[in-house]
CSV table of C-alpha atoms in Angstrom, one decimal:
chain,number,residue,atom,x,y,z
G,1,MET,CA,-89.0,45.5,-28.0
G,2,LEU,CA,-86.9,48.6,-27.1
G,3,TRP,CA,-89.9,50.5,-25.8
G,4,LEU,CA,-90.6,47.7,-23.3
G,5,LEU,CA,-87.0,48.0,-22.0
G,6,LEU,CA,-87.3,51.8,-21.8
G,7,LEU,CA,-90.6,51.4,-19.8
G,8,HIS,CA,-88.9,48.9,-17.5
G,9,ILE,CA,-85.8,51.0,-16.8
G,10,SER,CA,-87.9,54.2,-16.3
G,11,ALA,CA,-90.2,52.4,-13.9
G,12,VAL,CA,-87.2,50.8,-12.1
G,13,LEU,CA,-85.6,54.3,-11.6
G,14,CYS,CA,-88.9,55.7,-10.1
G,15,TRP,CA,-89.3,52.6,-7.9
G,16,CYS,CA,-85.7,52.6,-6.6
G,17,GLY,CA,-85.7,56.4,-6.0
G,18,SER,CA,-88.9,56.4,-4.0
G,19,LEU,CA,-87.9,53.2,-2.1
G,20,LEU,CA,-84.8,55.0,-0.9
G,21,TYR,CA,-86.8,58.0,0.1
G,22,LEU,CA,-89.6,56.2,2.0
G,23,PRO,CA,-87.6,54.9,5.1
G,24,ALA,CA,-86.4,58.5,5.6
G,25,LEU,CA,-89.9,59.9,5.3
G,26,ILE,CA,-91.2,57.3,7.8
G,27,ALA,CA,-88.3,58.0,10.3
G,28,GLY,CA,-89.2,61.7,10.1
G,29,THR,CA,-92.8,61.1,11.3
G,30,ALA,CA,-91.9,61.1,15.0
G,31,SER,CA,-90.1,64.4,14.7
G,32,GLN,CA,-93.3,66.3,13.7
G,33,GLN,CA,-94.0,69.1,16.3
G,34,THR,CA,-97.6,69.9,15.6
G,35,ALA,CA,-100.7,67.8,14.9
G,36,ILE,CA,-101.3,69.5,11.6
G,37,GLY,CA,-97.6,68.9,10.6
G,38,LEU,CA,-98.0,65.3,11.5
G,39,GLN,CA,-101.2,64.9,9.5
G,40,ARG,CA,-99.5,66.5,6.4
G,41,HIS,CA,-96.4,64.4,6.8
G,42,GLN,CA,-98.4,61.2,7.0
G,43,ALA,CA,-100.5,62.2,4.0
G,44,VAL,CA,-97.4,62.8,2.0
G,45,THR,CA,-95.8,59.5,3.1
G,46,ILE,CA,-99.0,57.5,2.2
G,47,MET,CA,-99.1,59.3,-1.2
G,48,VAL,CA,-95.5,58.5,-2.0
G,49,PHE,CA,-96.1,54.8,-1.0
G,50,SER,CA,-99.5,54.2,-2.6
G,51,LEU,CA,-99.5,56.5,-5.6
G,52,PHE,CA,-95.8,56.5,-6.6
G,53,ALA,CA,-93.5,53.8,-5.2
G,54,THR,CA,-95.9,50.8,-5.5
G,55,PRO,CA,-97.4,51.6,-8.9
G,56,ALA,CA,-93.9,52.1,-10.2
G,57,ALA,CA,-92.8,48.8,-8.7
G,58,LEU,CA,-95.8,47.0,-10.3
G,59,ILE,CA,-95.0,48.5,-13.7
G,60,ALA,CA,-91.3,47.7,-13.3
G,61,ILE,CA,-91.9,44.0,-12.4
G,62,ALA,CA,-94.6,43.5,-15.0
G,63,SER,CA,-92.7,45.2,-17.8
G,64,GLY,CA,-89.5,43.3,-16.8
G,65,THR,CA,-91.5,40.0,-17.0
G,66,ALA,CA,-92.6,41.0,-20.5
G,67,VAL,CA,-89.0,41.8,-21.5
G,68,PHE,CA,-87.7,38.3,-20.6
G,69,ILE,CA,-90.8,36.5,-22.0
G,70,THR,CA,-90.6,38.3,-25.4
G,71,GLY,CA,-86.8,38.0,-25.5
G,72,ARG,CA,-87.0,34.3,-24.3
G,73,ILE,CA,-84.3,35.0,-21.8
G,74,VAL,CA,-83.8,32.1,-19.3
G,75,GLU,CA,-80.3,32.3,-17.8
G,76,PRO,CA,-79.1,31.5,-14.2
G,77,TRP,CA,-78.1,35.2,-13.8
G,78,LEU,CA,-81.8,36.2,-14.4
G,79,ILE,CA,-82.9,33.7,-11.7
G,80,LEU,CA,-80.3,35.2,-9.3
G,81,LYS,CA,-81.5,38.7,-10.2
G,82,LEU,CA,-85.1,37.9,-9.6
G,83,THR,CA,-84.2,36.4,-6.3
G,84,LEU,CA,-82.6,39.7,-5.2
G,85,VAL,CA,-85.7,41.5,-6.6
G,86,VAL,CA,-87.8,39.3,-4.3
G,87,VAL,CA,-85.7,40.6,-1.4
G,88,LEU,CA,-86.2,44.2,-2.6
G,89,VAL,CA,-90.0,43.5,-2.8
G,90,VAL,CA,-90.0,42.1,0.8
G,91,CYS,CA,-88.2,45.3,1.9
G,92,HIS,CA,-90.9,47.4,0.1
G,93,ALA,CA,-93.6,45.4,1.9
G,94,VAL,CA,-91.8,45.9,5.3
G,95,VAL,CA,-91.7,49.7,4.5
G,96,GLY,CA,-95.5,49.4,4.0
G,97,TRP,CA,-95.9,47.7,7.4
G,98,MET,CA,-93.7,50.3,9.1
G,99,LEU,CA,-95.9,53.0,7.5
G,100,LEU,CA,-99.0,51.3,8.9
G,101,ARG,CA,-97.3,51.2,12.4
G,102,THR,CA,-96.5,55.0,12.3
G,103,LEU,CA,-100.2,55.6,11.5
G,104,THR,CA,-101.3,53.9,14.8
G,105,ALA,CA,-98.3,55.0,16.9
G,106,PRO,CA,-96.9,58.2,15.2
G,107,TYR,CA,-94.6,59.4,18.0
G,108,LYS,CA,-92.8,56.0,18.5
G,109,THR,CA,-89.2,56.4,17.3
G,110,VAL,CA,-88.5,54.0,14.4
G,111,THR,CA,-85.1,55.4,13.3
G,112,LEU,CA,-83.0,52.2,13.6
G,113,PRO,CA,-85.3,49.9,11.6
G,114,CYS,CA,-85.6,52.7,9.0
G,115,VAL,CA,-81.8,53.1,8.7
G,116,LEU,CA,-81.5,49.3,8.4
G,117,LEU,CA,-84.2,49.2,5.7
G,118,GLY,CA,-82.6,52.1,3.8
G,119,ALA,CA,-79.2,50.4,4.0
G,120,ALA,CA,-80.6,47.1,2.8
G,121,VAL,CA,-82.3,48.8,-0.2
G,122,ALA,CA,-79.1,50.8,-0.9
G,123,LEU,CA,-77.1,47.6,-1.1
G,124,LEU,CA,-79.7,45.6,-3.1
G,125,ILE,CA,-80.1,48.1,-5.9
G,126,PRO,CA,-76.4,48.2,-7.0
G,127,ALA,CA,-76.2,44.4,-6.5
G,128,ILE,CA,-79.1,43.9,-8.9
G,129,VAL,CA,-77.6,46.4,-11.4
G,130,TRP,CA,-74.2,44.6,-11.2
G,131,ILE,CA,-75.8,41.2,-11.9
G,132,VAL,CA,-77.7,42.6,-14.9
G,133,LEU,CA,-74.6,44.4,-16.4
G,134,THR,CA,-72.0,41.7,-15.8
G,135,LYS,CA,-74.3,38.6,-16.2
G,136,PRO,CA,-71.8,36.5,-14.1
G,137,PHE,CA,-73.2,33.1,-15.2
T,1,MET,CA,-113.1,55.6,9.2
T,2,THR,CA,-116.2,53.6,8.4
T,3,ASN,CA,-116.8,50.0,9.3
T,4,GLU,CA,-119.0,49.4,6.2
T,5,PRO,CA,-117.9,46.6,3.9
T,6,ILE,CA,-116.0,47.7,0.8
T,7,ARG,CA,-117.9,46.9,-2.4
T,8,SER,CA,-115.9,45.4,-5.3
T,9,LEU,CA,-116.6,47.0,-8.7
T,10,MET,CA,-115.1,44.1,-10.7
T,11,SER,CA,-118.0,41.8,-9.8
T,12,ILE,CA,-120.8,39.8,-11.5
T,13,ALA,CA,-124.2,40.1,-9.8
T,14,GLY,CA,-122.5,41.2,-6.6
T,15,HIS,CA,-119.9,38.4,-6.7
T,16,PRO,CA,-116.3,39.7,-6.9
T,17,VAL,CA,-114.4,38.3,-9.8
T,18,HIS,CA,-110.9,38.3,-8.3
T,19,PRO,CA,-111.6,35.8,-5.5
T,20,MET,CA,-113.6,33.7,-7.9
T,21,LEU,CA,-110.6,33.2,-10.2
T,22,ILE,CA,-107.5,33.4,-7.9
T,23,HIS,CA,-108.0,29.9,-6.3
T,24,PHE,CA,-107.2,28.1,-9.6
T,25,PRO,CA,-103.7,29.7,-10.3
T,26,VAL,CA,-102.9,29.4,-6.6
T,27,ALA,CA,-103.7,25.7,-6.7
T,28,PHE,CA,-101.8,25.2,-9.9
T,29,LEU,CA,-98.7,26.9,-8.7
T,30,LEU,CA,-98.7,25.1,-5.3
T,31,GLY,CA,-99.3,21.8,-7.1
T,32,LEU,CA,-96.2,22.6,-9.2
T,33,VAL,CA,-94.1,22.0,-6.1
T,34,GLY,CA,-95.7,18.6,-5.8
T,35,ALA,CA,-95.2,17.8,-9.5
T,36,ASP,CA,-91.5,18.8,-9.3
T,37,LEU,CA,-90.9,16.7,-6.2
T,38,ALA,CA,-92.7,13.8,-7.8
T,39,TYR,CA,-90.3,14.1,-10.8
T,40,VAL,CA,-87.3,14.2,-8.5
T,41,TYR,CA,-88.4,11.0,-6.7
T,42,THR,CA,-89.7,9.0,-9.7
T,43,ALA,CA,-87.8,10.5,-12.7
T,44,ASP,CA,-91.0,9.9,-14.7
T,45,PRO,CA,-91.1,12.4,-17.6
T,46,PHE,CA,-94.9,12.6,-17.1
T,47,TRP,CA,-94.3,14.8,-14.1
T,48,ALA,CA,-92.0,17.2,-16.1
T,49,ARG,CA,-94.9,17.6,-18.6
T,50,VAL,CA,-97.4,18.2,-15.7
T,51,GLY,CA,-95.0,20.8,-14.4
T,52,LEU,CA,-94.9,22.6,-17.7
T,53,TRP,CA,-98.7,22.8,-17.8
T,54,LEU,CA,-99.1,23.8,-14.2
T,55,ALA,CA,-96.5,26.6,-14.5
T,56,GLY,CA,-98.2,27.8,-17.7
T,57,LEU,CA,-101.8,27.7,-16.5
T,58,GLY,CA,-100.8,29.0,-13.1
T,59,SER,CA,-99.1,32.0,-14.7
T,60,LEU,CA,-101.8,32.8,-17.3
T,61,GLY,CA,-104.6,32.3,-14.7
T,62,GLY,CA,-102.7,34.5,-12.2
T,63,TRP,CA,-102.2,37.3,-14.6
T,64,LEU,CA,-106.0,37.2,-15.6
T,65,ALA,CA,-107.1,37.1,-12.0
T,66,GLY,CA,-104.6,39.8,-11.2
T,67,LEU,CA,-106.2,42.1,-13.9
T,68,ALA,CA,-109.6,41.8,-12.1
T,69,GLY,CA,-107.8,42.6,-8.8
T,70,LEU,CA,-106.0,45.5,-10.4
T,71,GLY,CA,-109.3,46.9,-11.6
T,72,ASP,CA,-110.7,47.0,-8.0
T,73,LEU,CA,-107.4,48.5,-6.7
T,74,VAL,CA,-107.4,51.3,-9.2
T,75,LEU,CA,-111.2,52.0,-9.4
T,76,VAL,CA,-112.4,51.7,-5.8
T,77,ARG,CA,-111.2,54.6,-3.7
T,78,ARG,CA,-111.4,52.8,-0.3
T,79,ILE,CA,-109.3,49.9,-1.7
T,80,ARG,CA,-106.9,52.4,-3.3
T,81,ASN,CA,-106.4,54.0,0.1
T,82,LEU,CA,-105.4,50.8,1.8
T,83,ILE,CA,-101.6,50.3,2.2
T,84,ILE,CA,-102.2,46.5,2.5
T,85,ALA,CA,-103.9,46.4,-0.9
T,86,TRP,CA,-100.9,47.9,-2.6
T,87,SER,CA,-98.6,45.5,-0.7
T,88,HIS,CA,-100.8,42.5,-1.8
T,89,ALA,CA,-100.6,43.7,-5.4
T,90,LEU,CA,-96.8,44.1,-5.2
T,91,MET,CA,-96.2,40.6,-3.8
T,92,ALA,CA,-98.7,39.1,-6.3
T,93,VAL,CA,-96.9,40.6,-9.3
T,94,MET,CA,-93.5,39.4,-8.0
T,95,THR,CA,-95.0,35.9,-7.6
T,96,LEU,CA,-96.4,36.0,-11.2
T,97,SER,CA,-93.0,37.2,-12.6
T,98,LEU,CA,-91.3,34.2,-11.0
T,99,ALA,CA,-94.0,31.8,-12.2
T,100,SER,CA,-93.8,33.2,-15.7
T,101,LEU,CA,-90.0,32.6,-15.7
T,102,ASN,CA,-90.6,29.1,-14.4
T,103,TRP,CA,-92.9,28.4,-17.3
T,104,LEU,CA,-90.5,29.8,-19.9
T,105,LEU,CA,-87.7,27.7,-18.4
T,106,ARG,CA,-89.8,24.6,-18.9
T,107,PHE,CA,-91.1,25.7,-22.3
T,108,ASN,CA,-87.6,26.1,-23.7
T,109,ASP,CA,-86.6,22.7,-22.5
T,110,ALA,CA,-89.9,20.7,-22.6
T,111,ASN,CA,-88.4,17.2,-22.3
T,112,GLY,CA,-85.8,17.8,-19.6
T,113,PHE,CA,-86.0,18.8,-15.9
T,114,ASN,CA,-84.0,21.8,-14.7
T,115,PRO,CA,-83.2,22.0,-11.0
T,116,TRP,CA,-83.7,25.8,-11.2
T,117,GLY,CA,-87.3,25.0,-11.9
T,118,LEU,CA,-87.8,23.4,-8.5
T,119,TYR,CA,-86.0,26.4,-6.9
T,120,LEU,CA,-88.4,28.8,-8.7
T,121,SER,CA,-91.4,26.6,-7.7
T,122,LEU,CA,-90.4,26.7,-4.0
T,123,LEU,CA,-89.8,30.5,-4.1
T,124,THR,CA,-93.1,31.0,-5.8
T,125,ALA,CA,-94.9,28.9,-3.2
T,126,ALA,CA,-93.3,30.9,-0.3
T,127,LEU,CA,-94.4,34.2,-2.0
T,128,ILE,CA,-98.0,32.8,-2.6
T,129,THR,CA,-98.2,32.1,1.2
T,130,VAL,CA,-97.4,35.7,2.1
T,131,THR,CA,-99.6,37.2,-0.7
T,132,SER,CA,-102.5,35.0,0.3
T,133,LEU,CA,-102.1,36.1,3.9
T,134,LEU,CA,-102.4,39.8,2.9
T,135,GLY,CA,-105.3,39.0,0.5
T,136,GLY,CA,-107.1,37.1,3.3
T,137,GLN,CA,-106.5,40.0,5.7
T,138,MET,CA,-108.2,42.3,3.1
T,139,VAL,CA,-111.3,40.2,3.1
T,140,TYR,CA,-111.5,39.2,6.8
T,141,GLY,CA,-109.9,42.4,8.3
T,142,HIS,CA,-111.2,45.1,5.9
T,143,ALA,CA,-114.4,43.4,4.6
T,144,ILE,CA,-113.6,43.9,0.9
T,145,GLY,CA,-116.2,42.3,-1.3
T,146,VAL,CA,-118.2,41.1,1.7
T,147,ASP,CA,-121.9,41.4,1.7
T,148,VAL,CA,-123.6,41.5,5.1
T,149,LYS,CA,-127.0,42.8,4.1
T,150,HIS,CA,-128.7,39.4,3.4
């Protein structure tokens, strides 16, 4: 099932890349100078969230599930990995919530929560990769 | 932005399929926590077998109900435009991934009871709570699949 693994890793790359980008995009909303600039910026942010990051996440998680079901992989490291993926998914959902907030209050500065979210995502991704590559237990 | 209800395309005679199906896997997967706790307290192998079936039927039913939901998410523009709809789908797929692993764990070791199974059941139940809140918000807050004409 190499094609399934290839699909999984490709989707994971798209997901992680866009999830690192989204907090920066959201933090940039408040710095828009004109109404038309704000409108365009919000449209791009929504597009990245709804048409790229989340579909990539859905494909990544579903194909990853197919990988461990077909390979009959049940190890404690996989359970630990999925637990960290749950935390990543929660970060992704919080990004969605922040995006909704910037739609209702676009000029409210949200830099600090965005920096914290970005840092959490940037720590989680290498931690997940480390677990998969080293399979510590 | 319009206040009109959002019509579901994945529906039979106006009844949306996703909310019809989703209650069963949700009940199975929440019942799984009860079955696991019953095993921990009684050590009766009956509850281990119940757990295997609840995890299996919950996962399978969840993926089937999820397909109906995915149909609406992809096909209906006003649902596709909702950030909450994508967040609901994301949490749901994560929940089903955990439930599927939980089933596989029990299927590989049908006679025994693995404490990791209880951990996965509890994590799944927590995620179901959040996913259901988002799903409920879509119906009660955005009127998806709601018919107010009659």
